[in-house]
Amino acid sequence: MSSMMQKLDFFINKNQIKILFLIFVIAYTIRSLIYYFYASYIYLPDSNNYIVEAIQLLAFDYKNKLNMFEISMPGYSLLMCIPTLIEIFISPLINFNNLFSVLSINDYNNEYIYSIKNKAFVIDNIFSSAIPIIIYLISNEIFKDKIVAIIALLASCLYPVSIFYSISILTENFFIFFLLIGIYLFIKKIYYFSYFIFVISILIRPTFELAIPIVILFHFIIFDRKKVFSNIFVYSLIYVTVMSPWWYFNYIKYDNFVRLHPTTGFMLYSGNNEMNKTGGGIINTDFKIINMEERKSINPILFDNVLKKKALDYISNNKLLFVKNSFIKFKRLYSFKLFTDKFSDTLFGYIYMSSYTFLFILFLMSFFYIPRQKYKYLILFIILGLFLTMVHSITISSIRYRYPNEIFMIIFASYTFRIILKKFFK
């Protein structure tokens, strides 16, 4: 067994670039086939919203500026500008003058929107298919074991959730791509460049905006205290520089400084009110706001502050219920079964449930198998994972929100699977 592993390790070292390229091609092909057969069955309003925002940007539709980036960051919509531009150049009936009137219909059956989605997938799939390669590099850097890295590579390539998000035209894989690059550079101690990539990931999806400074702080307090302040300063400088155009855009939009977008109160209230019993965030089921669109259009910031106050008052007056609901949200976040009726009892639902259950068990076992000297690398993932869990146990919870943690789990679980294989073959 030992000699076989040594030969395999030598083969991987010698052919590493070829293997990584082959996996990229395999991942891209699998996702393309799934998209070809199943894309028409998946309708998610968010994917249309990103394309419509891209259309608004290209059409310079600033009259409706309050409707732009209401609950999203600009990164993914900027990416969606590429397939939209391609559609403009190849379609004889569309130009920049009639762009908004022709394409702004937020309808899956709109032929132009559908055509843009097809082109968007071709671009988005590049990032989704590259994620396994970054996971390979991270796993190899942490464990110094090519077999573990190959297991992580194959697992992330074939993981059903990753494939699902690649065909759904959502921010998930684009965001994870940049987040993982930032993590890899951070582990490699290329700190300043990693900070730049981290901030870029915030402009795509601000999931870990507040967690990244905590990671930097903990890392340098534990391993190099002399460099704590210099690294926090550099990260802050990069953060302010990269985020400034977004802040300027928001200032023009709201006549006020807005760091991300005014939805903190909305998220907090939708998960903390007298209606919410499930931990989800479905309007008229988990929360209800009278004249929401009208009140938001008058003063979005004031409206969000009102919701924030209502949520905090509810939490303050119902402390025990808040704790109970937080456990419900935690359970919902890490549920083994999909909540949507459309997918829960389908073949995809069962594949998802079995794959996630297997991953979750291996992840839990990893805390018994992974050597303690590797914790210095893994603490980064633990901080990010705990932060994500805490945020969605307080606000609203959904299986979709835990996706970054599933990617982290793959890295942990791959080491455990390697140990199990080793014991089995012995």
PDB file of C-alpha atoms in Angstrom, residues 9 13 41-42 64-65 72 74 84 99 104 117-118 127 155 203 206 219 230 280 293 295 306 352-353 395:
ATOM      1  CA  ASP A   9       2.197  10.748  -5.366  1.00  0.00           C
ATOM      2  CA  ASN A  13       3.758  15.621  -8.916  1.00  0.00           C
ATOM      3  CA  TYR A  41     -36.589  23.644 -15.241  1.00  0.00           C
ATOM      4  CA  ILE A  42     -34.845  26.101 -12.925  1.00  0.00           C
ATOM      5  CA  ASN A  64     -34.632  54.358 -11.454  1.00  0.00           C
ATOM      6  CA  LYS A  65     -31.448  54.443  -9.382  1.00  0.00           C
ATOM      7  CA  SER A  72     -27.199  43.038  -3.771  1.00  0.00           C
ATOM      8  CA  PRO A  74     -22.450  45.214  -7.810  1.00  0.00           C
ATOM      9  CA  THR A  84     -25.447  41.354 -22.106  1.00  0.00           C
ATOM     10  CA  LEU A  99     -31.783  48.414 -24.593  1.00  0.00           C
ATOM     11  CA  SER A 104     -35.857  45.166 -18.856  1.00  0.00           C
ATOM     12  CA  LYS A 117     -28.635  33.561 -19.466  1.00  0.00           C
ATOM     13  CA  ASN A 118     -27.178  31.001 -21.868  1.00  0.00           C
ATOM     14  CA  PHE A 127     -15.336  30.237 -12.278  1.00  0.00           C
ATOM     15  CA  ALA A 155     -15.180  16.011  -4.393  1.00  0.00           C
ATOM     16  CA  LEU A 203     -18.231  43.573  -3.708  1.00  0.00           C
ATOM     17  CA  PRO A 206     -20.650  40.717   1.601  1.00  0.00           C
ATOM     18  CA  HIS A 219      -3.982  35.155  12.812  1.00  0.00           C
ATOM     19  CA  SER A 230       0.611  47.005  10.152  1.00  0.00           C
ATOM     20  CA  GLY A 280     -36.962  31.536   6.991  1.00  0.00           C
ATOM     21  CA  GLU A 293     -42.350  49.267  -1.527  1.00  0.00           C
ATOM     22  CA  ARG A 295     -42.209  53.321   2.298  1.00  0.00           C
ATOM     23  CA  VAL A 306     -37.354  51.618  11.562  1.00  0.00           C
ATOM     24  CA  TYR A 352     -28.244  16.369  -2.482  1.00  0.00           C
ATOM     25  CA  MET A 353     -29.348  14.889   0.849  1.00  0.00           C
ATOM     26  CA  THR A 395     -31.265  36.994  11.065  1.00  0.00           C
TER      27      THR A 395
END
